[in-house]
Amino acid sequence: MTLTVSTDLSVNTYPTQVELKLQDKQKALRDSIEKGEPRIFGVAQIVLGLLIISYSMPLLSAERTMILNFGVPWWSGLMMDANCGTYDNVTPLHTACELGNLDMIKFLLAKGASPHKVNRFGQCPFYMAIKNRAVQNRDYHLLHAWALSGVDMDSKDYDGRTVMHEAVYLRDKSMITKLLEYGATPLEKDVWGQTAVDNAQNETAIMALFDPLFTLLQNGVKWLSDAVASALNVVIRYVTEILESAGFDAKLPFQKVTPEGVIFVAKWALLVVVAYWIISFIVRLVVGAVRQTLWLLKVTFAIGMFGWILSDTGASAETTAIRLAGLACVCVLLGIRSTSAKSDAHLEDKVKMLERRLREMEKSKME
């Protein structure tokens, strides 16, 4: 930009030739994006040219921000590396995180953008999400996208603080619960040696979420799920290689096992086991109650008939005896007996067996 001072002491500014070129390229790119016909306006050539022409590095940052803000779906049409960066190693994913553009974040991750690539200042894309105040804005979708992409939810900023530190500072119990669900832990220390648990010492409600047993269990589940997923992935790879070497077209229904998938299957398996145990317990309880009820009905019937037989004073002794014998037969047929009779019979058989073995042992000693 050049400055000129007129005779009336007014200051006039004029854009330089480079600035005019940058403005023209920005306008062309903006118009092409808005019209949805980017290739007609040579957007690919413009963006690719920006990676080479040193003087247009500011334009690169501006146009990348514009592209991500528009969320254009034709990114894959550009012959451009998703991990390309500026002279500060700021990648498109860094910019998308800083802008909080969830759709573009998911798209870039699907195109192979690395969530672990750091810029010149040592900041990973997740730090840019923290910088964008994803926690303060309660941007659950953005944090969930990071959790699904496998990013370490305990990533730190330059002060060593994590999203959990920020959530505790804001006393946001809902966010803390979500972060715990997404795999974040409250045990990471910042540069001052303080953990999120240390910062929440005076907050009873938050400390209840950070119960030591719960935290230990969560970390154990996370470690175990990672180990199981890794082992299963190794098995899948070996099985695939063996089948391919044998001449079979190995197409397994799934090619990769994730820790989240292991936890999901384990939860449902545990739910099925618990449901089976509860249903079995209820069935046994109901069957036992029905059996006891039927036994009581039989006993009541037998006692009632016995009383009726004895109360019939007009019947002869022979008739009464026949009736009692018939009642006894009915009781035998109905199976009216003590519920512990079978157990006692088994116990008696076992005692007799032990006595017989003792006699055999004594006999063998005497011989």
Tab-separated table of C-alpha atoms in Angstrom:
chain	number	residue	atom	x	y	z
A	1	MET	CA	0.000	0.000	0.000
A	2	THR	CA	1.355	3.449	-0.969
A	3	LEU	CA	0.581	6.783	0.673
A	4	THR	CA	0.458	10.162	-1.067
A	5	VAL	CA	-0.069	13.587	0.465
A	6	SER	CA	-1.841	16.194	-1.661
A	7	THR	CA	-1.338	19.916	-1.530
A	8	ASP	CA	-4.292	20.281	0.830
A	9	LEU	CA	-2.491	17.899	3.222
A	10	SER	CA	-5.028	15.080	2.671
A	11	VAL	CA	-3.603	11.569	2.718
A	12	ASN	CA	-4.521	9.185	-0.094
A	13	THR	CA	-3.821	5.457	-0.097
A	14	TYR	CA	-3.348	3.361	-3.214
A	15	PRO	CA	-3.094	-0.444	-3.334
A	16	THR	CA	0.101	-1.845	-4.730
A	17	GLN	CA	0.217	-4.154	-7.731
A	18	VAL	CA	0.639	-7.199	-5.496
A	19	GLU	CA	-2.374	-6.238	-3.407
A	20	LEU	CA	-4.448	-5.786	-6.536
A	21	LYS	CA	-3.462	-9.267	-7.689
A	22	LEU	CA	-4.410	-10.713	-4.338
A	23	GLN	CA	-7.765	-8.940	-4.366
A	24	ASP	CA	-8.520	-10.173	-7.878
A	25	LYS	CA	-7.721	-13.755	-6.921
A	26	GLN	CA	-9.790	-13.494	-3.765
A	27	LYS	CA	-12.763	-12.148	-5.715
A	28	ALA	CA	-12.472	-14.873	-8.362
A	29	LEU	CA	-12.296	-17.591	-5.735
A	30	ARG	CA	-15.173	-16.131	-3.723
A	31	ASP	CA	-17.411	-15.827	-6.776
A	32	SER	CA	-16.600	-19.346	-7.927
A	33	ILE	CA	-17.371	-20.819	-4.523
A	34	GLU	CA	-20.682	-18.979	-4.210
A	35	LYS	CA	-21.765	-20.050	-7.694
A	36	GLY	CA	-20.807	-23.675	-7.066
A	37	GLU	CA	-18.723	-23.838	-10.247
A	38	PRO	CA	-15.186	-23.591	-8.895
A	39	ARG	CA	-13.375	-25.366	-11.718
A	40	ILE	CA	-14.728	-22.965	-14.335
A	41	PHE	CA	-13.009	-20.107	-12.542
A	42	GLY	CA	-9.778	-22.026	-12.121
A	43	VAL	CA	-9.961	-22.350	-8.352
A	44	ALA	CA	-7.738	-25.410	-8.401
A	45	GLN	CA	-5.039	-23.529	-10.252
A	46	ILE	CA	-5.339	-20.556	-7.904
A	47	VAL	CA	-5.069	-22.639	-4.747
A	48	LEU	CA	-2.244	-24.765	-6.115
A	49	GLY	CA	-0.445	-21.635	-7.219
A	50	LEU	CA	-0.710	-20.219	-3.731
A	51	LEU	CA	1.360	-23.106	-2.408
A	52	ILE	CA	4.259	-22.103	-4.624
A	53	ILE	CA	4.161	-18.325	-4.922
A	54	SER	CA	5.767	-16.990	-1.778
A	55	TYR	CA	4.274	-13.520	-1.894
A	56	SER	CA	0.740	-14.908	-1.733
A	57	MET	CA	1.134	-16.823	1.518
A	58	PRO	CA	-1.263	-14.393	3.282
A	59	LEU	CA	-3.725	-15.109	0.511
A	60	LEU	CA	-3.279	-18.821	1.131
A	61	SER	CA	-4.391	-18.370	4.726
A	62	ALA	CA	-7.278	-16.117	3.731
A	63	GLU	CA	-8.522	-18.382	0.967
A	64	ARG	CA	-8.156	-21.523	3.043
A	65	THR	CA	-10.273	-19.875	5.737
A	66	MET	CA	-12.808	-18.896	3.090
A	67	ILE	CA	-12.968	-22.421	1.674
A	68	LEU	CA	-13.469	-23.936	5.098
A	69	ASN	CA	-16.083	-21.344	6.046
A	70	PHE	CA	-18.070	-22.125	2.905
A	71	GLY	CA	-17.626	-25.853	3.571
A	72	VAL	CA	-17.443	-26.618	-0.129
A	73	PRO	CA	-17.965	-30.333	-0.920
A	74	TRP	CA	-15.605	-30.276	-3.904
A	75	TRP	CA	-12.397	-30.286	-1.865
A	76	SER	CA	-11.617	-33.754	-3.192
A	77	GLY	CA	-11.686	-32.324	-6.711
A	78	LEU	CA	-8.609	-30.246	-5.933
A	79	MET	CA	-5.324	-32.076	-6.428
A	80	MET	CA	-4.181	-30.968	-3.003
A	81	ASP	CA	-2.638	-32.778	-0.056
A	82	ALA	CA	-4.981	-32.662	2.957
A	83	ASN	CA	-1.916	-32.302	5.189
A	84	CYS	CA	-0.321	-29.442	3.246
A	85	GLY	CA	0.574	-26.463	5.358
A	86	THR	CA	1.742	-22.899	5.290
A	87	TYR	CA	5.214	-21.770	6.283
A	88	ASP	CA	3.981	-22.157	9.887
A	89	ASN	CA	2.892	-25.753	9.114
A	90	VAL	CA	-0.732	-24.743	9.653
A	91	THR	CA	-2.788	-27.402	7.884
A	92	PRO	CA	-6.402	-27.163	6.686
A	93	LEU	CA	-7.356	-29.235	9.721
A	94	HIS	CA	-5.803	-26.631	12.035
A	95	THR	CA	-7.868	-23.941	10.361
A	96	ALA	CA	-11.066	-26.016	10.393
A	97	CYS	CA	-10.643	-26.641	14.118
A	98	GLU	CA	-9.964	-22.992	14.809
A	99	LEU	CA	-13.150	-22.096	12.921
A	100	GLY	CA	-15.137	-24.901	14.569
A	101	ASN	CA	-16.345	-26.244	11.197
A	102	LEU	CA	-17.454	-29.759	12.172
A	103	ASP	CA	-18.440	-30.899	8.672
A	104	MET	CA	-15.098	-29.871	7.211
A	105	ILE	CA	-13.249	-31.511	10.122
A	106	LYS	CA	-15.006	-34.806	9.429
A	107	PHE	CA	-14.358	-34.457	5.698
A	108	LEU	CA	-10.648	-33.712	6.126
A	109	LEU	CA	-10.252	-36.607	8.555
A	110	ALA	CA	-11.925	-38.894	6.018
A	111	LYS	CA	-9.450	-37.649	3.389
A	112	GLY	CA	-6.496	-38.625	5.541
A	113	ALA	CA	-5.732	-35.383	7.353
A	114	SER	CA	-3.586	-36.141	10.389
A	115	PRO	CA	-5.045	-35.002	13.734
A	116	HIS	CA	-1.569	-35.294	15.267
A	117	LYS	CA	0.345	-32.967	12.924
A	118	VAL	CA	1.690	-29.957	14.827
A	119	ASN	CA	2.397	-26.498	13.498
A	120	ARG	CA	5.529	-24.428	14.020
A	121	PHE	CA	4.323	-23.527	17.503
A	122	GLY	CA	3.861	-27.165	18.529
A	123	GLN	CA	0.064	-26.961	18.412
A	124	CYS	CA	-1.979	-29.906	17.186
A	125	PRO	CA	-5.418	-29.411	15.590
A	126	PHE	CA	-7.094	-30.421	18.828
A	127	TYR	CA	-5.340	-27.541	20.570
A	128	MET	CA	-6.931	-25.250	17.997
A	129	ALA	CA	-10.294	-26.721	18.965
A	130	ILE	CA	-9.523	-25.849	22.583
A	131	LYS	CA	-8.407	-22.416	21.452
A	132	ASN	CA	-11.734	-22.071	19.668
A	133	ARG	CA	-13.409	-22.531	23.042
A	134	ALA	CA	-15.215	-25.716	22.080
A	135	VAL	CA	-15.687	-26.345	25.786
A	136	GLN	CA	-16.896	-22.859	26.591
A	137	ASN	CA	-19.345	-22.987	23.694
A	138	ARG	CA	-20.515	-26.477	24.716
A	139	ASP	CA	-19.675	-27.742	21.260
A	140	TYR	CA	-20.426	-31.395	22.037
A	141	HIS	CA	-20.502	-32.342	18.352
A	142	LEU	CA	-16.982	-31.067	17.757
A	143	LEU	CA	-15.599	-32.893	20.785
A	144	HIS	CA	-17.480	-36.049	19.793
A	145	ALA	CA	-15.974	-35.844	16.308
A	146	TRP	CA	-12.497	-35.752	17.842
A	147	ALA	CA	-13.279	-38.724	20.066
A	148	LEU	CA	-14.509	-40.741	17.072
A	149	SER	CA	-11.425	-39.829	15.040
A	150	GLY	CA	-9.177	-41.398	17.677
A	151	VAL	CA	-7.605	-38.161	18.886
A	152	ASP	CA	-6.101	-38.167	22.359
A	153	MET	CA	-8.717	-36.305	24.376
A	154	ASP	CA	-6.014	-35.380	26.881
A	155	SER	CA	-4.096	-33.219	24.387
A	156	LYS	CA	-2.604	-30.144	26.048
A	157	ASP	CA	-2.053	-26.517	25.147
A	158	TYR	CA	1.170	-24.613	25.775
A	159	ASP	CA	0.285	-24.415	29.499
A	160	GLY	CA	-0.252	-28.159	29.674
A	161	ARG	CA	-3.967	-27.679	30.254
A	162	THR	CA	-6.523	-30.036	28.735
A	163	VAL	CA	-10.175	-29.675	27.882
A	164	MET	CA	-10.924	-31.255	31.254
A	165	HIS	CA	-9.050	-28.433	32.996
A	166	GLU	CA	-11.191	-25.943	31.081
A	167	ALA	CA	-14.449	-27.748	31.902
A	168	VAL	CA	-13.552	-27.859	35.609
A	169	TYR	CA	-12.625	-24.176	35.537
A	170	LEU	CA	-16.071	-23.414	34.086
A	171	ARG	CA	-17.718	-25.787	36.626
A	172	ASP	CA	-19.620	-27.355	33.745
A	173	LYS	CA	-20.738	-30.741	35.064
A	174	SER	CA	-22.514	-31.674	31.826
A	175	MET	CA	-19.360	-31.046	29.805
A	176	ILE	CA	-17.265	-32.979	32.334
A	177	THR	CA	-19.616	-35.935	32.013
A	178	LYS	CA	-19.384	-35.780	28.213
A	179	LEU	CA	-15.589	-35.534	28.283
A	180	LEU	CA	-15.366	-38.552	30.579
A	181	GLU	CA	-17.622	-40.399	28.157
A	182	TYR	CA	-15.351	-39.409	25.256
A	183	GLY	CA	-12.262	-40.786	27.004
A	184	ALA	CA	-10.769	-37.706	28.683
A	185	THR	CA	-9.225	-38.171	32.130
A	186	PRO	CA	-8.901	-35.691	35.004
A	187	LEU	CA	-5.416	-36.877	35.982
A	188	GLU	CA	-3.260	-34.949	33.466
A	189	LYS	CA	-0.983	-32.314	35.021
A	190	ASP	CA	-0.430	-28.826	33.646
A	191	VAL	CA	2.848	-26.902	33.818
A	192	TRP	CA	2.040	-25.989	37.427
A	193	GLY	CA	1.590	-29.640	38.388
A	194	GLN	CA	-2.175	-29.301	38.843
A	195	THR	CA	-4.671	-31.868	37.592
A	196	ALA	CA	-8.352	-31.323	36.941
A	197	VAL	CA	-9.016	-33.264	40.142
A	198	ASP	CA	-6.790	-30.833	42.061
A	199	ASN	CA	-8.694	-27.880	40.620
A	200	ALA	CA	-12.020	-29.432	41.636
A	201	GLN	CA	-11.152	-30.147	45.267
A	202	ASN	CA	-13.694	-27.598	46.538
A	203	GLU	CA	-16.446	-28.756	44.186
A	204	THR	CA	-18.267	-31.685	45.787
A	205	ALA	CA	-20.524	-32.337	42.791
A	206	ILE	CA	-17.585	-32.450	40.379
A	207	MET	CA	-15.495	-34.583	42.725
A	208	ALA	CA	-18.368	-37.071	42.780
A	209	LEU	CA	-17.835	-37.436	39.020
A	210	PHE	CA	-14.111	-37.940	39.644
A	211	ASP	CA	-14.542	-40.800	42.104
A	212	PRO	CA	-11.147	-42.585	42.261
A	213	LEU	CA	-12.676	-46.005	41.782
A	214	PHE	CA	-14.633	-44.760	38.778
A	215	THR	CA	-11.573	-43.095	37.269
A	216	LEU	CA	-9.445	-46.192	37.815
A	217	LEU	CA	-12.140	-48.401	36.316
A	218	GLN	CA	-12.503	-46.118	33.305
A	219	ASN	CA	-8.770	-46.102	32.647
A	220	GLY	CA	-8.684	-49.876	33.052
A	221	VAL	CA	-11.541	-50.327	30.593
A	222	LYS	CA	-9.828	-47.991	28.132
A	223	TRP	CA	-6.526	-49.857	28.392
A	224	LEU	CA	-8.193	-53.268	28.134
A	225	SER	CA	-10.306	-52.247	25.129
A	226	ASP	CA	-7.208	-50.920	23.357
A	227	ALA	CA	-5.350	-54.169	24.048
A	228	VAL	CA	-8.246	-56.350	22.880
A	229	ALA	CA	-8.732	-54.246	19.736
A	230	SER	CA	-5.024	-54.466	18.893
A	231	ALA	CA	-4.997	-58.237	19.430
A	232	LEU	CA	-8.091	-58.722	17.272
A	233	ASN	CA	-6.627	-56.554	14.513
A	234	VAL	CA	-3.487	-58.710	14.522
A	235	VAL	CA	-5.612	-61.867	14.320
A	236	ILE	CA	-7.688	-60.411	11.471
A	237	ARG	CA	-4.553	-59.463	9.550
A	238	TYR	CA	-3.013	-62.921	9.950
A	239	VAL	CA	-6.249	-64.691	9.038
A	240	THR	CA	-6.604	-62.506	5.953
A	241	GLU	CA	-3.029	-63.200	4.876
A	242	ILE	CA	-3.438	-66.956	5.418
A	243	LEU	CA	-6.660	-67.048	3.402
A	244	GLU	CA	-5.138	-64.985	0.604
A	245	SER	CA	-2.046	-67.196	0.479
A	246	ALA	CA	-4.353	-70.217	0.238
A	247	GLY	CA	-6.041	-68.678	-2.790
A	248	PHE	CA	-9.252	-67.555	-1.128
A	249	ASP	CA	-10.669	-64.106	-1.718
A	250	ALA	CA	-10.690	-62.997	1.902
A	251	LYS	CA	-13.352	-60.360	2.442
A	252	LEU	CA	-14.159	-60.206	6.100
A	253	PRO	CA	-17.272	-58.266	7.164
A	254	PHE	CA	-14.987	-55.866	9.039
A	255	GLN	CA	-11.360	-55.010	8.412
A	256	LYS	CA	-10.530	-53.173	11.623
A	257	VAL	CA	-11.591	-53.438	15.244
A	258	THR	CA	-11.702	-50.233	17.261
A	259	PRO	CA	-11.625	-49.891	21.069
A	260	GLU	CA	-15.043	-48.249	20.888
A	261	GLY	CA	-16.384	-51.289	19.036
A	262	VAL	CA	-14.917	-53.636	21.648
A	263	ILE	CA	-16.564	-51.632	24.432
A	264	PHE	CA	-19.866	-51.581	22.528
A	265	VAL	CA	-19.887	-55.358	22.005
A	266	ALA	CA	-18.783	-55.975	25.605
A	267	LYS	CA	-21.601	-53.780	26.924
A	268	TRP	CA	-24.210	-55.635	24.909
A	269	ALA	CA	-22.748	-59.026	25.838
A	270	LEU	CA	-22.811	-58.056	29.510
A	271	LEU	CA	-26.368	-56.808	29.097
A	272	VAL	CA	-27.407	-60.134	27.536
A	273	VAL	CA	-25.757	-62.127	30.358
A	274	VAL	CA	-27.382	-59.988	33.050
A	275	ALA	CA	-30.762	-60.198	31.302
A	276	TYR	CA	-30.436	-63.997	31.016
A	277	TRP	CA	-29.565	-64.270	34.709
A	278	ILE	CA	-32.495	-62.063	35.737
A	279	ILE	CA	-34.952	-63.932	33.512
A	280	SER	CA	-33.687	-67.313	34.786
A	281	PHE	CA	-34.036	-66.141	38.374
A	282	ILE	CA	-37.583	-64.905	37.764
A	283	VAL	CA	-38.562	-68.140	35.990
A	284	ARG	CA	-37.151	-70.281	38.814
A	285	LEU	CA	-38.934	-68.097	41.349
A	286	VAL	CA	-42.255	-68.369	39.518
A	287	VAL	CA	-41.919	-72.122	38.969
A	288	GLY	CA	-41.049	-72.649	42.636
A	289	ALA	CA	-44.018	-70.541	43.733
A	290	VAL	CA	-46.364	-72.480	41.431
A	291	ARG	CA	-45.056	-75.806	42.749
A	292	GLN	CA	-45.511	-74.730	46.356
A	293	THR	CA	-49.014	-73.481	45.577
A	294	LEU	CA	-49.985	-76.770	43.923
A	295	TRP	CA	-48.535	-78.722	46.843
A	296	LEU	CA	-50.552	-76.650	49.311
A	297	LEU	CA	-53.693	-77.246	47.252
A	298	LYS	CA	-53.044	-80.999	47.268
A	299	VAL	CA	-52.458	-81.039	51.008
A	300	THR	CA	-55.585	-78.966	51.602
A	301	PHE	CA	-57.595	-81.357	49.425
A	302	ALA	CA	-56.214	-84.418	51.245
A	303	ILE	CA	-56.892	-82.947	54.700
A	304	GLY	CA	-60.386	-81.901	53.660
A	305	MET	CA	-61.207	-85.355	52.303
A	306	PHE	CA	-59.728	-87.017	55.388
A	307	GLY	CA	-61.890	-84.843	57.642
A	308	TRP	CA	-64.988	-85.549	55.553
A	309	ILE	CA	-64.361	-89.312	55.720
A	310	LEU	CA	-64.001	-89.272	59.491
A	311	SER	CA	-66.998	-86.987	59.972
A	312	ASP	CA	-69.303	-89.380	58.121
A	313	THR	CA	-70.675	-91.233	61.160
A	314	GLY	CA	-73.265	-93.107	59.128
A	315	ALA	CA	-70.670	-95.053	57.148
A	316	SER	CA	-69.611	-98.522	58.243
A	317	ALA	CA	-66.079	-99.385	59.300
A	318	GLU	CA	-65.422	-101.224	56.044
A	319	THR	CA	-66.624	-98.241	53.991
A	320	THR	CA	-64.474	-95.869	56.013
A	321	ALA	CA	-61.431	-98.141	55.555
A	322	ILE	CA	-62.011	-98.338	51.803
A	323	ARG	CA	-62.357	-94.569	51.603
A	324	LEU	CA	-59.139	-94.034	53.561
A	325	ALA	CA	-57.312	-96.520	51.329
A	326	GLY	CA	-58.608	-94.720	48.250
A	327	LEU	CA	-57.517	-91.359	49.698
A	328	ALA	CA	-54.068	-92.786	50.355
A	329	CYS	CA	-53.823	-93.986	46.747
A	330	VAL	CA	-54.911	-90.570	45.490
A	331	CYS	CA	-52.284	-88.904	47.690
A	332	VAL	CA	-49.621	-91.219	46.284
A	333	LEU	CA	-50.751	-90.491	42.726
A	334	LEU	CA	-50.793	-86.745	43.373
A	335	GLY	CA	-47.316	-86.946	44.874
A	336	ILE	CA	-48.174	-85.392	48.217
A	337	ARG	CA	-45.059	-85.714	50.347
A	338	SER	CA	-42.560	-83.561	52.101
A	339	THR	CA	-40.476	-81.426	49.730
A	340	SER	CA	-37.351	-82.543	51.565
A	341	ALA	CA	-38.114	-86.250	51.218
A	342	LYS	CA	-36.122	-86.587	48.020
A	343	SER	CA	-33.120	-84.815	49.538
A	344	ASP	CA	-33.317	-87.020	52.631
A	345	ALA	CA	-33.441	-90.117	50.447
A	346	HIS	CA	-30.326	-89.030	48.586
A	347	LEU	CA	-28.589	-88.299	51.879
A	348	GLU	CA	-29.490	-91.730	53.206
A	349	ASP	CA	-28.135	-93.384	50.056
A	350	LYS	CA	-24.853	-91.483	50.424
A	351	VAL	CA	-24.528	-92.530	54.080
A	352	LYS	CA	-25.079	-96.171	53.162
A	353	MET	CA	-22.472	-95.892	50.396
A	354	LEU	CA	-19.924	-94.442	52.833
A	355	GLU	CA	-20.615	-97.204	55.366
A	356	ARG	CA	-20.131	-99.842	52.690
A	357	ARG	CA	-16.802	-98.338	51.617
A	358	LEU	CA	-15.623	-98.185	55.228
A	359	ARG	CA	-16.430	-101.864	55.690
A	360	GLU	CA	-14.541	-102.707	52.499
A	361	MET	CA	-11.522	-100.711	53.677
A	362	GLU	CA	-11.524	-102.434	57.096
A	363	LYS	CA	-11.850	-105.807	55.428
A	364	SER	CA	-8.911	-105.089	53.094
A	365	LYS	CA	-6.744	-104.025	56.069
A	366	MET	CA	-7.495	-107.206	57.988
A	367	GLU	CA	-6.541	-109.320	54.974
